[in-house]
mmCIF file of C-alpha atoms in Angstrom:
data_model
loop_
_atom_site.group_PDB
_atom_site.id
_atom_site.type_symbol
_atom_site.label_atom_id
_atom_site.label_comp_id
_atom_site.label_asym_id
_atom_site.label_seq_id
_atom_site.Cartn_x
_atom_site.Cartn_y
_atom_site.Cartn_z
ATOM 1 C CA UNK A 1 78.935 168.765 105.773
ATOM 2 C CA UNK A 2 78.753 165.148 105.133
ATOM 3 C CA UNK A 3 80.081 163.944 102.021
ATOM 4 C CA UNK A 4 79.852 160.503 100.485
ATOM 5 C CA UNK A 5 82.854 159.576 98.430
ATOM 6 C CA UNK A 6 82.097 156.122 95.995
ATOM 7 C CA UNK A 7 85.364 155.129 94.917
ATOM 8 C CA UNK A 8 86.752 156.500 98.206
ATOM 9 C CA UNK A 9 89.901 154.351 97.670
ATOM 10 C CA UNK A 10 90.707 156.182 94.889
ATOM 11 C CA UNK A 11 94.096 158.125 95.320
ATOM 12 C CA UNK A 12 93.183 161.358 93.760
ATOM 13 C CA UNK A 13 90.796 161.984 96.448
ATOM 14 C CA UNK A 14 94.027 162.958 98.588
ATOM 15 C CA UNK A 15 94.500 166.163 96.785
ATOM 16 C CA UNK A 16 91.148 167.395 96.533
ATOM 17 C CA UNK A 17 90.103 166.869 100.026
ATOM 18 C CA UNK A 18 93.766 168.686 100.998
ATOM 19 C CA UNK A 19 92.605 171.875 99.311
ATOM 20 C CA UNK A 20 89.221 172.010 101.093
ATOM 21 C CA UNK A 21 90.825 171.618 103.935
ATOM 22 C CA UNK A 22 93.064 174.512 103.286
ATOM 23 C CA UNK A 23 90.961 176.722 101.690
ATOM 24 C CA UNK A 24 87.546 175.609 103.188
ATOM 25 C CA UNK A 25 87.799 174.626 106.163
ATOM 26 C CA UNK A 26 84.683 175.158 107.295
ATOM 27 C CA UNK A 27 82.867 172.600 104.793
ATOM 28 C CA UNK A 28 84.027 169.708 106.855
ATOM 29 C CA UNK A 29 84.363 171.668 110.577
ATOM 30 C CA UNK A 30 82.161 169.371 112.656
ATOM 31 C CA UNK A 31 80.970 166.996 109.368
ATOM 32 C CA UNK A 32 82.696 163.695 107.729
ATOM 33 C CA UNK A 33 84.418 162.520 104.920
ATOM 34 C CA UNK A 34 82.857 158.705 104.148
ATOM 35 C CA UNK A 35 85.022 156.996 101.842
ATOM 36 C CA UNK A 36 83.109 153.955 99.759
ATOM 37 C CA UNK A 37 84.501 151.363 98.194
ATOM 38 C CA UNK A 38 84.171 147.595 97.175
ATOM 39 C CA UNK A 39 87.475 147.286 97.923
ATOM 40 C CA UNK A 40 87.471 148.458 101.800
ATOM 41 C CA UNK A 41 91.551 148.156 102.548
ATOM 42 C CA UNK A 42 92.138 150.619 99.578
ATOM 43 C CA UNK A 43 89.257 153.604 101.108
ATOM 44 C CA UNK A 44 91.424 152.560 104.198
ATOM 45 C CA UNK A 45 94.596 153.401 102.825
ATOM 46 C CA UNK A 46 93.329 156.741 101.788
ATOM 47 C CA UNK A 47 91.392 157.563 104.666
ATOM 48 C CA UNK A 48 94.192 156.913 107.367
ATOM 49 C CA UNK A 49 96.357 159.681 104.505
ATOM 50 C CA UNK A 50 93.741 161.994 104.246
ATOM 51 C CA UNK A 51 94.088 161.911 108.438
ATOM 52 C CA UNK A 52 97.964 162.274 107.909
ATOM 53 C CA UNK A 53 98.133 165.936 106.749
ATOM 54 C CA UNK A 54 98.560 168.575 107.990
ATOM 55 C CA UNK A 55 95.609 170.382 106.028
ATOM 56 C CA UNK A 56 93.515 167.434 108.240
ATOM 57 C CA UNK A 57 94.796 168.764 111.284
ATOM 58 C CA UNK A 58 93.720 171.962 110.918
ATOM 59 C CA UNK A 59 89.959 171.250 110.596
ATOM 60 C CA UNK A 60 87.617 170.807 114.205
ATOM 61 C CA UNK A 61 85.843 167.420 114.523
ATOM 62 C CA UNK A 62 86.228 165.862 111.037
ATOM 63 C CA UNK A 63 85.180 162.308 110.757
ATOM 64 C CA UNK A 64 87.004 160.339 107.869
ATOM 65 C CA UNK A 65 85.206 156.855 107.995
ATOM 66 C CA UNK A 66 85.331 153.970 105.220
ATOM 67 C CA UNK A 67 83.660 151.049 104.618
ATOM 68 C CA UNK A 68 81.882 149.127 101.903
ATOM 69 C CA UNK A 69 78.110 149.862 102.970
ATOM 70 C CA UNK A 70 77.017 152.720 100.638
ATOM 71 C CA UNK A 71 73.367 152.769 102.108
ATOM 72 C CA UNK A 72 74.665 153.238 105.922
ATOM 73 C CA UNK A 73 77.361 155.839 104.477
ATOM 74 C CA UNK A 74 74.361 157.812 103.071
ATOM 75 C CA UNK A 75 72.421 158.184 106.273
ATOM 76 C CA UNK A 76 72.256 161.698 107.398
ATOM 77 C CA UNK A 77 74.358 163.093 104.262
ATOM 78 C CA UNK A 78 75.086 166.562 102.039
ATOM 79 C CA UNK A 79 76.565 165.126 98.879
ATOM 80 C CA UNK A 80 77.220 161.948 97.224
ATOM 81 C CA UNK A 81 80.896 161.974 95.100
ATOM 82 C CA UNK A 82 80.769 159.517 92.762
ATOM 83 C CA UNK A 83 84.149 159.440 91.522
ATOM 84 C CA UNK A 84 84.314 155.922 90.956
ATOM 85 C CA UNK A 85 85.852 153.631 87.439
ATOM 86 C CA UNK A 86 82.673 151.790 85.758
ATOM 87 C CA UNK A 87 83.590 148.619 83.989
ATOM 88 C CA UNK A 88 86.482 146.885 83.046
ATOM 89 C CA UNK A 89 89.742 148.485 81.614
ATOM 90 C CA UNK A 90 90.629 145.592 79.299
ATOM 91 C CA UNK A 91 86.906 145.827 77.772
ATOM 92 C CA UNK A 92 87.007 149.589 77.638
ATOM 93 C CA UNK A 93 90.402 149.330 75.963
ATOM 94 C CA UNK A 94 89.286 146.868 73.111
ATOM 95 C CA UNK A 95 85.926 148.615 72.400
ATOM 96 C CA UNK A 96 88.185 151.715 71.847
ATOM 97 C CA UNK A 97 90.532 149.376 69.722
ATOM 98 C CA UNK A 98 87.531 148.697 67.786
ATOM 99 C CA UNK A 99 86.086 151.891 66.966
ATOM 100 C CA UNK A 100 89.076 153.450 65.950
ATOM 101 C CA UNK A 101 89.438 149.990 63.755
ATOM 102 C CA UNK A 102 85.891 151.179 62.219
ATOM 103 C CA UNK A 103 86.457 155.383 61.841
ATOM 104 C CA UNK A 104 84.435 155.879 65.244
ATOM 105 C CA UNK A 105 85.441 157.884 68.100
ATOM 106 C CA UNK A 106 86.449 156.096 71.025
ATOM 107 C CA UNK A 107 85.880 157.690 74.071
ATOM 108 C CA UNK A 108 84.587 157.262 77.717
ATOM 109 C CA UNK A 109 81.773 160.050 76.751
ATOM 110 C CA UNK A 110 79.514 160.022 73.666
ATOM 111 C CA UNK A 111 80.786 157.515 71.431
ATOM 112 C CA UNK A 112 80.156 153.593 71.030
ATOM 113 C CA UNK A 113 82.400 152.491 73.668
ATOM 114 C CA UNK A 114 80.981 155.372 76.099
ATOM 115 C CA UNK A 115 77.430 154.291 74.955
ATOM 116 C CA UNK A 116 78.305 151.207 76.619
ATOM 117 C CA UNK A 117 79.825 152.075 79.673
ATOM 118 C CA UNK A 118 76.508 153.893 79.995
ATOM 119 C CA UNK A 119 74.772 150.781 79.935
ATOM 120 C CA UNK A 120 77.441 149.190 82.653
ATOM 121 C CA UNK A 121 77.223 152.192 84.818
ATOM 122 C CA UNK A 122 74.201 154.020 84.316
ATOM 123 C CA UNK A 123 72.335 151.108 86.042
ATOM 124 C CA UNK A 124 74.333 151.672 89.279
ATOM 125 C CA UNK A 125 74.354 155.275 89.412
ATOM 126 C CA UNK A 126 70.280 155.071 89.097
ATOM 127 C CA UNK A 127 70.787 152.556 92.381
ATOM 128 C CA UNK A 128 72.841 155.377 94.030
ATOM 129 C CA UNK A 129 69.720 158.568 93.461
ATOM 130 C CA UNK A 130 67.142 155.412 94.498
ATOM 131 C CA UNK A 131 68.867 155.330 97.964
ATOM 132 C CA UNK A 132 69.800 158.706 98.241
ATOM 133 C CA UNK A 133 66.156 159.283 98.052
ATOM 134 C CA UNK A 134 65.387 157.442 101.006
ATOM 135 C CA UNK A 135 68.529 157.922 103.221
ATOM 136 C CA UNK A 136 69.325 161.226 102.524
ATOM 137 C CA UNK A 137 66.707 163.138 99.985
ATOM 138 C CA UNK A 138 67.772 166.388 100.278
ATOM 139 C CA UNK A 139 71.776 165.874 99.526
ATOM 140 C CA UNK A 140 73.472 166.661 96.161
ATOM 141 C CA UNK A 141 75.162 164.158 93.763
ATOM 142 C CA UNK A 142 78.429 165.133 92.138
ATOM 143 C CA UNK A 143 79.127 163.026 89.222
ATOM 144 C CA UNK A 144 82.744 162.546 87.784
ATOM 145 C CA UNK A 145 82.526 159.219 86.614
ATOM 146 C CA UNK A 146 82.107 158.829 82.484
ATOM 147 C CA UNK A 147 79.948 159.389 80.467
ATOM 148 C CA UNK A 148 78.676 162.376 82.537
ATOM 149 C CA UNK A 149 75.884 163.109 80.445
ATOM 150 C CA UNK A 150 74.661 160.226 80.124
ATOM 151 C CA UNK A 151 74.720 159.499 83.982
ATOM 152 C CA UNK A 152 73.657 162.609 84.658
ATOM 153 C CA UNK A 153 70.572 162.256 82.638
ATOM 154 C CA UNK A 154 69.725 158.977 84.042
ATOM 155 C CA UNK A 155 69.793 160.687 87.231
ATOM 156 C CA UNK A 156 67.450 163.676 86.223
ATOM 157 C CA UNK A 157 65.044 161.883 84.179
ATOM 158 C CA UNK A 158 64.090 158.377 86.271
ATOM 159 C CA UNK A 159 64.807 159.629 89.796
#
């Protein structure tokens, strides 16, 4: 397989990909891990780990690749991971601050401040399915980024 991860300089990437390894090997035997991310030297940082242990070593002809270019990443792939944070901490933090201030929930999910970070983020995951659809049609998207739903529905409903 070929998997696609957006926010591929995210740490907790280590651990997942660690277990496949060990327990599947066979998802990445002869496929690639592409780690995406704005900020390239971070994807590297994880990328040259991921290559480090000894689950890695194990596997037959596994690419691990990063970069910045989502659309080249895409070419050719299984599954996009979008595991990437959508919009600003400090912002997320006060429109939390603010519900609870007014009785609301404040959550990354269906709330005020998640309705918004739907608005930041639903926008770019609809990019995402648009060039999935031409680079690589047939591959899956895993969403873990917040809110979800909402995400996921954008995805379902205008792709």
């Amino acid at each position: 397989m070929n998997v696609v991860f957006v926010g591929g300089g995210s740490p907790r990437l280590l651990p997942i990909l660690r277990g496949v390894f060990k327990h599947h090997p066979q998802v990445f035997t002869g496929g690639s891990a592409r780690l995406v991310d704005l900020k390239v030297d971070k994807a590297e940082l994880v990328g040259r780990a991921i290559m480090k242990t000894p689950e890695y070593q194990t596997i037959s002809d596994c690419q691990v690749t990063w970069s910045n270019d989502l659309e080249k990443a895409l070419e050719g792939a299984d599954v996009l991971y979008v595991t990437m944070a959508i919009g600003d901490p400090l912002q997320y933090s006060k429109a939390r601050h603010a519900c609870n201030q007014l009785g609301f929930i404040g959550s990354d999910q269906l709330s005020p401040s998640g309705a918004m970070l739907g608005l930041i983020g639903g926008a770019t995951i609809h990019k995402f399915a648009q060039l999935m659809e031409k680079q690589c049609p047939n591959a899956h998207m895993l969403i873990f980024a917040n809110p979800v739903a909402v995400n996921s529905g954008i995805v379902n409903n205008h792709t």
